[in-house]
PDB file of C-alpha atoms and ligand atoms in Angstrom:
ATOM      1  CA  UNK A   1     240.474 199.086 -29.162  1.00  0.00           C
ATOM      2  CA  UNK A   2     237.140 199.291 -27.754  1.00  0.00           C
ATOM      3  CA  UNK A   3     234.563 196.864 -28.683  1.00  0.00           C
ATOM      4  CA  UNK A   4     231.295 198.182 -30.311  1.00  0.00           C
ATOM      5  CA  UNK A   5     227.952 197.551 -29.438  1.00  0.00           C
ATOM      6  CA  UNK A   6     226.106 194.414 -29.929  1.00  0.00           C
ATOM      7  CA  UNK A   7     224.354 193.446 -33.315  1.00  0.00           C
ATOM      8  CA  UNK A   8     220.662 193.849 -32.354  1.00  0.00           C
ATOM      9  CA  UNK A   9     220.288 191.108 -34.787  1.00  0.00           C
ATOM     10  CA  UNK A  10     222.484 188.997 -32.823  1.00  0.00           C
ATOM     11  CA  UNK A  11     222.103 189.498 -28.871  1.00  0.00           C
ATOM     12  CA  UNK A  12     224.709 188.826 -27.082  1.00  0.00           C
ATOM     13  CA  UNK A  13     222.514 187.118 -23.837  1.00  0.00           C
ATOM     14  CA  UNK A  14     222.577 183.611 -24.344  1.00  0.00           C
ATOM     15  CA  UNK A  15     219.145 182.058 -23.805  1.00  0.00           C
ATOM     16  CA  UNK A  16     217.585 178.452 -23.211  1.00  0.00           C
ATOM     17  CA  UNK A  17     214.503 177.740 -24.112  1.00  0.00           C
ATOM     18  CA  UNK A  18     212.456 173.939 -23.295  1.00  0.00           C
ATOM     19  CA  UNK A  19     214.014 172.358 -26.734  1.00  0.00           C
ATOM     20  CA  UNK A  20     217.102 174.624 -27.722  1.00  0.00           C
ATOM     21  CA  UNK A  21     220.351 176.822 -26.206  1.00  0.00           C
ATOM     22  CA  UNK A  22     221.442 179.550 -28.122  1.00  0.00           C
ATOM     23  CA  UNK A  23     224.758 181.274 -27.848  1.00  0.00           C
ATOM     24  CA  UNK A  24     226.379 183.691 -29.491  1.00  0.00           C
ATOM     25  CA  UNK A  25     230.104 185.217 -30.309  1.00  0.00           C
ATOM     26  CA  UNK A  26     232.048 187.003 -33.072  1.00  0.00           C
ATOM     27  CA  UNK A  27     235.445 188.679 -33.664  1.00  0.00           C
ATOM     28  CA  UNK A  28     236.913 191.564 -31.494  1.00  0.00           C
ATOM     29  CA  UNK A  29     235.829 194.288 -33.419  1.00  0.00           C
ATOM     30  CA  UNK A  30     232.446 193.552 -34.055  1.00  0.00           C
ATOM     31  CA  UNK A  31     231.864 193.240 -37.786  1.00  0.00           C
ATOM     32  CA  UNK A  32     231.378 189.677 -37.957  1.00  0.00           C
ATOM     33  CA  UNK A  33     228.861 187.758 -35.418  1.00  0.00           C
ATOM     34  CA  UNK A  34     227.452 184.616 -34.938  1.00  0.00           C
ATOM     35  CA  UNK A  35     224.551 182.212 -33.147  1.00  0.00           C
ATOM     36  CA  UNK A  36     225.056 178.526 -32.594  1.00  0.00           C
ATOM     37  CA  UNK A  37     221.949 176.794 -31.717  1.00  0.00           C
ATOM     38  CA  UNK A  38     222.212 173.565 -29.679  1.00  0.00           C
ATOM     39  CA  UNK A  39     219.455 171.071 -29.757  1.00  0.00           C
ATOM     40  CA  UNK A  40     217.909 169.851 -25.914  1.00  0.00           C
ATOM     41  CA  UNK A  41     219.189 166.369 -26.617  1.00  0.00           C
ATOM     42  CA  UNK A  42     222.993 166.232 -28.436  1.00  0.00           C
ATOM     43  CA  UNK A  43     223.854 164.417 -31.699  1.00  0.00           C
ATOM     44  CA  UNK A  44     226.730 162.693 -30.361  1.00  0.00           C
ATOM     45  CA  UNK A  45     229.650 163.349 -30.851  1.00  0.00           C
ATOM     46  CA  UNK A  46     228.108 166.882 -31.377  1.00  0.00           C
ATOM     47  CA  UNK A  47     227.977 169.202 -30.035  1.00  0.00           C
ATOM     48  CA  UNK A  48     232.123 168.294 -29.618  1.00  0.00           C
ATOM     49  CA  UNK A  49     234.356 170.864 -28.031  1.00  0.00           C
ATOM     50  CA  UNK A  50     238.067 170.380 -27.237  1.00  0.00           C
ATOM     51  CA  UNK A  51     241.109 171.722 -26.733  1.00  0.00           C
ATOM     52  CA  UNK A  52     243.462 171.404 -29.904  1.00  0.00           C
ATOM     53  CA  UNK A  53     247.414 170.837 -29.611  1.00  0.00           C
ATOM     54  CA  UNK A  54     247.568 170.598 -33.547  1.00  0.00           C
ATOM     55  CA  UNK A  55     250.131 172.672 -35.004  1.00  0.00           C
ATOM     56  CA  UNK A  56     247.963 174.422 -37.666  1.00  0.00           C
ATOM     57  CA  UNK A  57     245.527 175.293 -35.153  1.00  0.00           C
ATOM     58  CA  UNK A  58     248.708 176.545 -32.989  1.00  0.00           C
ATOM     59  CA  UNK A  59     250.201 178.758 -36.009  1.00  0.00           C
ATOM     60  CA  UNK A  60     246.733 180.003 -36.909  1.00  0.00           C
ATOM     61  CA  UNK A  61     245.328 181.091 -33.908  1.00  0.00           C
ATOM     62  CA  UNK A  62     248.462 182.199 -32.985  1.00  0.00           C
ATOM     63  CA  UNK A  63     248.181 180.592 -29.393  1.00  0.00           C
ATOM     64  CA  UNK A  64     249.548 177.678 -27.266  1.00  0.00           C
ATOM     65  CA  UNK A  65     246.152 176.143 -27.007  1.00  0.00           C
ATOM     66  CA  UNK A  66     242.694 176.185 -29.565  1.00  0.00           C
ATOM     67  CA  UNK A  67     239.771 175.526 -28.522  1.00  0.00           C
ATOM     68  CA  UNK A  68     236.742 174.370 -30.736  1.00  0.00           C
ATOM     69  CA  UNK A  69     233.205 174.147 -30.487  1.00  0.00           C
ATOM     70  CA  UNK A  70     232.404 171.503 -33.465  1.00  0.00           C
ATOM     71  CA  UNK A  71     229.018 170.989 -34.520  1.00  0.00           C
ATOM     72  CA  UNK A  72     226.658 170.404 -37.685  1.00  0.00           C
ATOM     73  CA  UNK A  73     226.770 173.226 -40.395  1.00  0.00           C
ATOM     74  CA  UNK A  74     222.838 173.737 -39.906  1.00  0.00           C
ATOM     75  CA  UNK A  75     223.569 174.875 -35.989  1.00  0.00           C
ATOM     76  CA  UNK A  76     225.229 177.802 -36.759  1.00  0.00           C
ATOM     77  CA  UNK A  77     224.716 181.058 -38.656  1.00  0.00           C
ATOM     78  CA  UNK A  78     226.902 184.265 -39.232  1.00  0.00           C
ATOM     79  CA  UNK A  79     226.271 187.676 -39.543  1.00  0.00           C
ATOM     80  CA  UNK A  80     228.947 188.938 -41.932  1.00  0.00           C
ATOM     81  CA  UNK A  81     229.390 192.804 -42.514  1.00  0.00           C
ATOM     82  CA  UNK A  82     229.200 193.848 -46.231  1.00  0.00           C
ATOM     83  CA  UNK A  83     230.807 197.605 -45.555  1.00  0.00           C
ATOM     84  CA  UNK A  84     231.986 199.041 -42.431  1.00  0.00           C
ATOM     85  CA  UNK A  85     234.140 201.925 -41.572  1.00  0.00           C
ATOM     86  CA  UNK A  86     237.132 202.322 -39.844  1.00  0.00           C
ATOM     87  CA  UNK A  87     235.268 203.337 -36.607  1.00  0.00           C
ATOM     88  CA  UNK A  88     233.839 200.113 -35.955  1.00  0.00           C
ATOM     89  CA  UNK A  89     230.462 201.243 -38.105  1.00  0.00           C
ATOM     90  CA  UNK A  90     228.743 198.095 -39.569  1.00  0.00           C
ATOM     91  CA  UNK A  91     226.649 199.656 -42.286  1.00  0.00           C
ATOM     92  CA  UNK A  92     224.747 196.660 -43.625  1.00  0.00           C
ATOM     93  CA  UNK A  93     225.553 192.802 -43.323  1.00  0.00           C
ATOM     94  CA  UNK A  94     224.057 189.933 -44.570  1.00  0.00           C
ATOM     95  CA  UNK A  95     223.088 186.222 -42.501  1.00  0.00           C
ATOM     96  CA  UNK A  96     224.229 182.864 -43.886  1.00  0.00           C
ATOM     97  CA  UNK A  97     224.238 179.493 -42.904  1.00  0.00           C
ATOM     98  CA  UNK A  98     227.721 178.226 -41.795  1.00  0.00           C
ATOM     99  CA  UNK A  99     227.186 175.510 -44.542  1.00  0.00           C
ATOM    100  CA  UNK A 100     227.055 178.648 -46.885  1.00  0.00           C
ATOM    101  CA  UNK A 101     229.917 180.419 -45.545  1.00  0.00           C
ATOM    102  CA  UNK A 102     232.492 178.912 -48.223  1.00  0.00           C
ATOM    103  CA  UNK A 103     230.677 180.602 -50.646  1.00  0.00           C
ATOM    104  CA  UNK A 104     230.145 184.057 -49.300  1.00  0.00           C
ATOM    105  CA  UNK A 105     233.781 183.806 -48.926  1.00  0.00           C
ATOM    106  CA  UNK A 106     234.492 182.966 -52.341  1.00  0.00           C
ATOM    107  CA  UNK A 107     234.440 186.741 -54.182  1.00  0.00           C
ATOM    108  CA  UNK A 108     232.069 189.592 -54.962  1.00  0.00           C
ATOM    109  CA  UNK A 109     231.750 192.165 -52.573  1.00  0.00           C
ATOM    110  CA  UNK A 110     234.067 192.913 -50.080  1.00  0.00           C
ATOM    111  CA  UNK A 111     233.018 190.891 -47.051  1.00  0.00           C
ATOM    112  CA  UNK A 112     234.641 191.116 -43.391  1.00  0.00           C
ATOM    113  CA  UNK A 113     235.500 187.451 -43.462  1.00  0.00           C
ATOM    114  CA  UNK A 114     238.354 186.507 -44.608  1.00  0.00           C
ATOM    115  CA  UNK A 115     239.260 182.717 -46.047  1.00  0.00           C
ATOM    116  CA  UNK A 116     242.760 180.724 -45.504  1.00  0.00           C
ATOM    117  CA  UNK A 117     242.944 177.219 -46.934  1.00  0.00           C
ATOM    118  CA  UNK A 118     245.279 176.006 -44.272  1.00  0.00           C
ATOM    119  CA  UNK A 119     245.140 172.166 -46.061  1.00  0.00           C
ATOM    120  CA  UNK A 120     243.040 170.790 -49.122  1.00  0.00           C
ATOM    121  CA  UNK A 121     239.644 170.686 -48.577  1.00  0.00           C
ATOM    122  CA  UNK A 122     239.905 172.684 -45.087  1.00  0.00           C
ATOM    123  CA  UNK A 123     238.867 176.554 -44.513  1.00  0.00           C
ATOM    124  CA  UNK A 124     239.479 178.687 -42.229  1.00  0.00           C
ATOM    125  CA  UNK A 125     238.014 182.117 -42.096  1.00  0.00           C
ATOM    126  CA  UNK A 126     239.367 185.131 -40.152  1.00  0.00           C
ATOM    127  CA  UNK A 127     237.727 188.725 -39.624  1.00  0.00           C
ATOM    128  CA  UNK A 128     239.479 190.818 -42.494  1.00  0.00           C
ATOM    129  CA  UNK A 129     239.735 193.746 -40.153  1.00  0.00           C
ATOM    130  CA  UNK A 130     240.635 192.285 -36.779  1.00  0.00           C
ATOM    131  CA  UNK A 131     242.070 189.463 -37.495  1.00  0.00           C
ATOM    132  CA  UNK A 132     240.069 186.760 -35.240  1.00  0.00           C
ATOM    133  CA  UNK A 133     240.383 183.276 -36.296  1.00  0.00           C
ATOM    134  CA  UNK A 134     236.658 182.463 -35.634  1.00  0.00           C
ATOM    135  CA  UNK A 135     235.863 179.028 -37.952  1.00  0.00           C
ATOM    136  CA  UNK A 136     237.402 176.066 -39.175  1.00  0.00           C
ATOM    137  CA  UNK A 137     235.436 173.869 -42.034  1.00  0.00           C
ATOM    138  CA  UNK A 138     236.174 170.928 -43.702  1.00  0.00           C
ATOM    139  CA  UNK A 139     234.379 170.020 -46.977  1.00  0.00           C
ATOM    140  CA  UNK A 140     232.884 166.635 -46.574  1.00  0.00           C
ATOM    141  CA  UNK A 141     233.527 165.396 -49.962  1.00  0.00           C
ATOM    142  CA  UNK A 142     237.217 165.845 -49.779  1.00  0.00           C
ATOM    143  CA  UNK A 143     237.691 164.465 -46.053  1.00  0.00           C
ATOM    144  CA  UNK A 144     239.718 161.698 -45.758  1.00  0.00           C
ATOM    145  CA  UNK A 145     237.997 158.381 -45.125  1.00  0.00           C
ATOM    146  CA  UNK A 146     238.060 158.142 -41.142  1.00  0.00           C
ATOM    147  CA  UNK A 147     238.918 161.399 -40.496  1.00  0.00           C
ATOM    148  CA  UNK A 148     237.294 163.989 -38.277  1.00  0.00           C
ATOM    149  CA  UNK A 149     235.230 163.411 -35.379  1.00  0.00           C
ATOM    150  CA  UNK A 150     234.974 160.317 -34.331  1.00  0.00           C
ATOM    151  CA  UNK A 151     231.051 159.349 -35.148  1.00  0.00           C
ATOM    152  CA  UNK A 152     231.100 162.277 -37.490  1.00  0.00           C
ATOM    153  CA  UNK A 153     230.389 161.354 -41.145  1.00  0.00           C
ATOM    154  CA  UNK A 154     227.074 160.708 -41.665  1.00  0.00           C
ATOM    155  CA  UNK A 155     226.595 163.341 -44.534  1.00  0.00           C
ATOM    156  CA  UNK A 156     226.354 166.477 -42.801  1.00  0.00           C
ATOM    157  CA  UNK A 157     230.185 168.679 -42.964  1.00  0.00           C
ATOM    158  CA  UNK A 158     230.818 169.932 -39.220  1.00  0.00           C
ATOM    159  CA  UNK A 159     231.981 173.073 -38.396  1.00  0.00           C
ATOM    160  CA  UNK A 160     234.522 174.378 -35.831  1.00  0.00           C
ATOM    161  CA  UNK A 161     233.621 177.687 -33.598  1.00  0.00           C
ATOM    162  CA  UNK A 162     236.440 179.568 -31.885  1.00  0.00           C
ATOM    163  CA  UNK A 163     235.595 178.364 -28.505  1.00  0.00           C
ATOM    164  CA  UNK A 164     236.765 181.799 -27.141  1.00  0.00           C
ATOM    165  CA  UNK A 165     235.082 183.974 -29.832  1.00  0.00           C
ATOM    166  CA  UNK A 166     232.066 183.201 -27.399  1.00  0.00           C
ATOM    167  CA  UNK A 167     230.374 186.260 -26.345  1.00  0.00           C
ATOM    168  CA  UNK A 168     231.646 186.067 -22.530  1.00  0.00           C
ATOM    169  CA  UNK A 169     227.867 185.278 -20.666  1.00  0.00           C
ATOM    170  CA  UNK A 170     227.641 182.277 -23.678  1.00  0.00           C
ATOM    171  CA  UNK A 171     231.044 180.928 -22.554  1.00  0.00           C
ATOM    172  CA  UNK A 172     229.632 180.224 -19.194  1.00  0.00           C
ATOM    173  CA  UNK A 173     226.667 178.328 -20.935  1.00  0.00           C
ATOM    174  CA  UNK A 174     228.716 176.448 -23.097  1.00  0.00           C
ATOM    175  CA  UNK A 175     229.551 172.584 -22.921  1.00  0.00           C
ATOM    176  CA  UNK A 176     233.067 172.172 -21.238  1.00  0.00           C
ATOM    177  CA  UNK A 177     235.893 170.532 -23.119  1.00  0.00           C
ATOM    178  CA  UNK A 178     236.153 167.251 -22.418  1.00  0.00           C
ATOM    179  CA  UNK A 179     239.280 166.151 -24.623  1.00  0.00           C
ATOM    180  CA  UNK A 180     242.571 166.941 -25.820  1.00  0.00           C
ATOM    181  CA  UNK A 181     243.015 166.633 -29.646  1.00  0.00           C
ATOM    182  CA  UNK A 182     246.154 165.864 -31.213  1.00  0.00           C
ATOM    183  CA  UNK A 183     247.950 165.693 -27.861  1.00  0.00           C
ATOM    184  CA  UNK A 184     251.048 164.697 -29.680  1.00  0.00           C
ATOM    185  CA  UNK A 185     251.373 167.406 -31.922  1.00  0.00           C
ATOM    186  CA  UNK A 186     251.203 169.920 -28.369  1.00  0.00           C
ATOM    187  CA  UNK A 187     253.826 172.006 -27.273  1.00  0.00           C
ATOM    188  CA  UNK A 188     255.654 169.485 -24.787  1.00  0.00           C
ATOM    189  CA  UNK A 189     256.183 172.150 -21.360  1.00  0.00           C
ATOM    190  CA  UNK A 190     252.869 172.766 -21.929  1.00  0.00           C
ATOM    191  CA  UNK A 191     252.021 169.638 -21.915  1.00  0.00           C
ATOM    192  CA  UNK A 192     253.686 168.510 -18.913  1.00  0.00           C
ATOM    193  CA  UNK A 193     252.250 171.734 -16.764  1.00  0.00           C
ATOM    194  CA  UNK A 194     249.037 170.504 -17.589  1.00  0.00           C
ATOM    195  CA  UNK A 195     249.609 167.156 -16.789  1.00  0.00           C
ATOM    196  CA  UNK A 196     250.973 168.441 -13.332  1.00  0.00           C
ATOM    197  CA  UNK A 197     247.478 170.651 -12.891  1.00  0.00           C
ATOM    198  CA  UNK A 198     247.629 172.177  -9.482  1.00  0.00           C
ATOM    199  CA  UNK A 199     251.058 170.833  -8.321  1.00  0.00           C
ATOM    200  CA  UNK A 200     254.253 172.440  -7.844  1.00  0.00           C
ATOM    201  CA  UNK A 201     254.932 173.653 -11.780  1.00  0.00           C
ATOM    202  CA  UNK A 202     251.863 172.912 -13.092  1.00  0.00           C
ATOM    203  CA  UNK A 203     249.467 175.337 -14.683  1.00  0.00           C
ATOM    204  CA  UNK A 204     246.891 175.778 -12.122  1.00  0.00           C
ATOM    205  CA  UNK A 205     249.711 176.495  -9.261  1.00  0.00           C
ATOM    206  CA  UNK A 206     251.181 179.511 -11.271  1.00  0.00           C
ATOM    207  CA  UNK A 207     250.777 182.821  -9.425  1.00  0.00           C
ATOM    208  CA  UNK A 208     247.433 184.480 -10.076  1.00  0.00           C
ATOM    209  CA  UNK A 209     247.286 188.472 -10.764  1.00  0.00           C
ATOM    210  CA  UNK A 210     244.626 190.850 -11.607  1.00  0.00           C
ATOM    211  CA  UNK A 211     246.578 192.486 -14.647  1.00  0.00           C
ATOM    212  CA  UNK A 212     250.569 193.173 -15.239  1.00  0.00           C
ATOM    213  CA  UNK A 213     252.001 193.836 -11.597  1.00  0.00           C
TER     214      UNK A 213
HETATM  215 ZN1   ZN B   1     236.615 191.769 -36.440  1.00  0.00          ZN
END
């Protein structure tokens, strides 16, 4: 499947500018895109990214490993397609806030998002044609006293980006991970070849190809 051309709307060159950095992502077929805006100076803990070992992450994004760019629900906004064909077409699509993203996804016309309520009070919201598992929300009223990210919580519900729904050039402008969440809920080998990193068995000594050889 070939991947369609950029939403003008939405460039796909992230840019810097003196007070802000802007990236941008969506799913793999195009009809659903996004810009994350990151402030000059953070609002720890955000912006937080990670790489998730929890086991509804796991089954969701049906990989070993998530990872999540979490931030405040006023950083982001989507561009959701409205109708589309089967050839990749977008024919009209409308912009909302991620903080309004529950609601789009909540009925009336057909959208290209798609909304999985993986645990009370939690969303997740996949592209209804290509399946990409692009955000995870929480509502902030029914979190959990404690829960989330650490520091989180003063009002303001977070939002979780698909680390690798980054548009390619924004991945290499993005913060790095610096944590593993839920480590114990991981896959143990995988675990371990991490741990081992660039020594015999671990995940960084495994033979490196250019494609299936
Ligand atoms: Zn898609």
């Amino acid at each position: 499947m070939s991947t369609p051309d950029p939403d003008p709307d939405c460039p796909s060159t992230p840019t810097t500018t003196g007070t802000e950095t802007y990236l941008s992502g969506g799913c793999h077929c195009g009809a659903n895109t996004y810009q994350l805006t990151l402030p000059a100076q953070p609002s720890p803990p955000f912006p937080l990214v990670d790489f998730d070992h929890c086991t509804s992450c796991r089954r969701t994004s049906g990989a070993l490993l998530q990872a999540w760019i979490i931030l405040p629900q006023s950083w982001a906004v989507f561009h959701i397609s409205s109708t589309f064909d089967q050839s990749h077409t977008v024919y009209a699509s409308s912009v909302v806030t991620a903080g309004a993203l529950r609601k789009e996804l909540g009925g009336g016309e057909p959208k290209s998002l798609v909304h999985y309520a993986s645990s009370p009070g939690v969303s997740r919201a996949f592209c209804a044609r290509c399946g990409t598992h692009l955000v995870y929300s929480r509502v902030y009223e029914e979190r959990e006293a404690g829960d989330g990210p650490e520091g989180e919580g003063d009002g303001e519900d977070f939002v979780g980006v698909s680390l690798a729904s980054l548009d390619k050039d924004s991945l290499e402008r993005a913060p790095r991970p610096l944590q593993h969440t839920w480590w114990g809920d991981g896959v143990p080998w995988l675990k371990e070849m991490i741990a081992k990193g660039c020594e015999e068995g671990g995940i960084g000594a495994m033979e490196k190809l250019e494609g299936y050889q």
